[in-house]
Coordinates of C-alpha atoms in Angstrom, one line a residue:
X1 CA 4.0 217.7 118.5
X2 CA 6.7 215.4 117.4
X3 CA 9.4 214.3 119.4
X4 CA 13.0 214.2 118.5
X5 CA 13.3 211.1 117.6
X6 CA 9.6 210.7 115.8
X7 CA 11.1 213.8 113.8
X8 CA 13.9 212.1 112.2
X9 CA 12.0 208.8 111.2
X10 CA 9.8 210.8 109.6
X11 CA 12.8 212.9 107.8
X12 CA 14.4 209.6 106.7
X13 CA 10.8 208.0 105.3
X14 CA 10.6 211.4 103.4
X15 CA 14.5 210.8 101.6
X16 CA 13.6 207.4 101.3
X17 CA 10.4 208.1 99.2
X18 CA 12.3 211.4 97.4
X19 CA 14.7 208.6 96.8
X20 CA 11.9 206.0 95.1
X21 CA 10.4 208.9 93.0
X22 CA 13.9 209.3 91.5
X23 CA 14.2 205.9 90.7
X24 CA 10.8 205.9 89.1
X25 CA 12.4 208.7 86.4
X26 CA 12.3 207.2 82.8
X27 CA 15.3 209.3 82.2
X28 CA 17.5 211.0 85.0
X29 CA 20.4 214.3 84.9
X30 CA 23.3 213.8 86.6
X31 CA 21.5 216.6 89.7
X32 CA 18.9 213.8 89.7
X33 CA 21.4 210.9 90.4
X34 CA 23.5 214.0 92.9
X35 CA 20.0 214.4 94.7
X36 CA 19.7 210.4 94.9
X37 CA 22.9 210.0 96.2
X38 CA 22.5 212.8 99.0
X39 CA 19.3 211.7 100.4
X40 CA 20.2 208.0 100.6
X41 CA 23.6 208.9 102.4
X42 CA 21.2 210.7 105.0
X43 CA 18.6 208.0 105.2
X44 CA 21.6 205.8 106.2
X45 CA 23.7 208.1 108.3
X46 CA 21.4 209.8 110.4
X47 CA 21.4 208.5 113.9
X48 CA 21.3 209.9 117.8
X49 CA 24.9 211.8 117.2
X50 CA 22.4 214.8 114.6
X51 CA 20.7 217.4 116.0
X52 CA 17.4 218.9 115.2
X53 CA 17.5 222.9 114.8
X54 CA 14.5 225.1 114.2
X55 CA 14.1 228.5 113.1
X56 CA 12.2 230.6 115.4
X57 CA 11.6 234.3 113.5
X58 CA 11.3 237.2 115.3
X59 CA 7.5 238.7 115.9
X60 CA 9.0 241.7 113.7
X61 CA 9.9 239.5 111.2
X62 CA 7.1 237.7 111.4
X63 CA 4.8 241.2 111.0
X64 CA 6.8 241.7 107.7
X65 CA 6.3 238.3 106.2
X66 CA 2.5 238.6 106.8
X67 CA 2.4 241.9 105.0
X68 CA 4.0 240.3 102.6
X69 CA 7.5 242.3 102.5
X70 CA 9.7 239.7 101.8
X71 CA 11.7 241.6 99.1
X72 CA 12.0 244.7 101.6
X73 CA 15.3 245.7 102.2
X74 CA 14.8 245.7 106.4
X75 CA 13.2 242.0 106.0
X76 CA 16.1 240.8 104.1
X77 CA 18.6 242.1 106.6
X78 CA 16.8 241.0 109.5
X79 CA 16.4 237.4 108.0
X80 CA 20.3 237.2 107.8
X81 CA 21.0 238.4 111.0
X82 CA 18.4 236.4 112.5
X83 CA 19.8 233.0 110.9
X84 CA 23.4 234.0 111.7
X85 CA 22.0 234.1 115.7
X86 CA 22.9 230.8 117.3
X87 CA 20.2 231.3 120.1

Protein backbone atom coordinates (compact mmCIF):
# COMPACT_ATOMS: atom_id res chain seq x y z
CA UNK A 1 0.00 0.00 0.00
CA UNK A 2 1.03 3.42 -1.02
CA UNK A 3 1.12 6.25 1.17
CA UNK A 4 -0.32 9.67 0.43
CA UNK A 5 2.41 11.18 -0.54
CA UNK A 6 4.16 8.02 -2.49
CA UNK A 7 0.69 8.26 -4.41
CA UNK A 8 1.12 11.54 -5.87
CA UNK A 9 4.83 11.17 -6.96
CA UNK A 10 3.76 8.36 -8.68
CA UNK A 11 0.62 10.38 -10.26
CA UNK A 12 2.96 13.26 -11.34
CA UNK A 13 5.83 10.63 -13.02
CA UNK A 14 2.74 9.18 -14.87
CA UNK A 15 1.65 13.03 -16.40
CA UNK A 16 5.12 13.58 -16.86
CA UNK A 17 5.70 10.43 -19.09
CA UNK A 18 1.84 10.99 -20.74
CA UNK A 19 3.47 14.33 -21.25
CA UNK A 20 6.86 12.83 -23.13
CA UNK A 21 4.70 10.43 -25.31
CA UNK A 22 2.90 13.57 -26.54
CA UNK A 23 5.93 15.18 -27.39
CA UNK A 24 7.18 12.06 -29.15
CA UNK A 25 3.88 12.56 -31.72
CA UNK A 26 5.16 13.27 -35.35
CA UNK A 27 2.04 15.19 -35.74
CA UNK A 28 -0.25 16.43 -32.83
CA UNK A 29 -4.48 17.83 -32.75
CA UNK A 30 -5.07 20.64 -30.87
CA UNK A 31 -6.84 17.73 -27.83
CA UNK A 32 -3.20 16.45 -28.01
CA UNK A 33 -1.51 19.88 -27.21
CA UNK A 34 -5.11 20.47 -24.63
CA UNK A 35 -4.04 17.07 -22.92
CA UNK A 36 -0.27 18.29 -22.87
CA UNK A 37 -1.05 21.36 -21.37
CA UNK A 38 -3.39 19.80 -18.54
CA UNK A 39 -1.08 17.19 -17.36
CA UNK A 40 2.03 19.45 -17.15
CA UNK A 41 -0.11 22.14 -15.19
CA UNK A 42 -0.66 19.12 -12.73
CA UNK A 43 2.84 17.78 -12.69
CA UNK A 44 3.72 21.35 -11.58
CA UNK A 45 0.84 22.32 -9.29
CA UNK A 46 0.24 19.40 -7.25
CA UNK A 47 1.59 19.82 -3.83
CA UNK A 48 0.43 19.03 0.05
CA UNK A 49 -2.77 21.59 -0.30
CA UNK A 50 -4.60 18.25 -2.95
CA UNK A 51 -6.24 15.60 -1.62
CA UNK A 52 -6.40 12.03 -2.57
CA UNK A 53 -10.14 10.58 -2.86
CA UNK A 54 -11.08 7.00 -3.60
CA UNK A 55 -14.05 5.36 -4.69
CA UNK A 56 -15.16 2.67 -2.48
CA UNK A 57 -18.40 0.77 -4.29
CA UNK A 58 -20.95 -0.72 -2.43
CA UNK A 59 -20.76 -4.86 -2.07
CA UNK A 60 -24.18 -4.52 -4.13
CA UNK A 61 -22.59 -2.72 -6.59
CA UNK A 62 -19.91 -4.63 -6.57
CA UNK A 63 -22.24 -8.14 -7.01
CA UNK A 64 -23.59 -6.29 -10.21
CA UNK A 65 -20.31 -5.38 -11.80
CA UNK A 66 -19.08 -9.00 -11.40
CA UNK A 67 -22.15 -10.33 -13.10
CA UNK A 68 -21.42 -8.16 -15.53
CA UNK A 69 -24.58 -5.62 -15.34
CA UNK A 70 -23.10 -2.61 -15.99
CA UNK A 71 -25.68 -1.42 -18.52
CA UNK A 72 -28.59 -2.43 -16.01
CA UNK A 73 -30.73 0.23 -15.16
CA UNK A 74 -30.42 -0.40 -11.02
CA UNK A 75 -26.43 -0.49 -11.56
CA UNK A 76 -26.53 2.79 -13.36
CA UNK A 77 -28.61 4.43 -10.73
CA UNK A 78 -26.77 3.06 -7.94
CA UNK A 79 -23.35 4.16 -9.53
CA UNK A 80 -24.64 7.85 -9.51
CA UNK A 81 -25.92 7.95 -6.24
CA UNK A 82 -23.04 6.20 -4.89
CA UNK A 83 -20.55 8.94 -6.50
CA UNK A 84 -22.79 11.81 -5.45
CA UNK A 85 -22.21 10.32 -1.59
CA UNK A 86 -19.45 12.31 0.02
CA UNK A 87 -18.81 9.58 2.70
Amino acid sequence: SDTIHSFKAKLREACDREVSAIDKLQKTTPADDAKRASYLSLVRRINYMHIVMVFVPSQRLRELSQAHRESDREYRRLYGLELQDPN
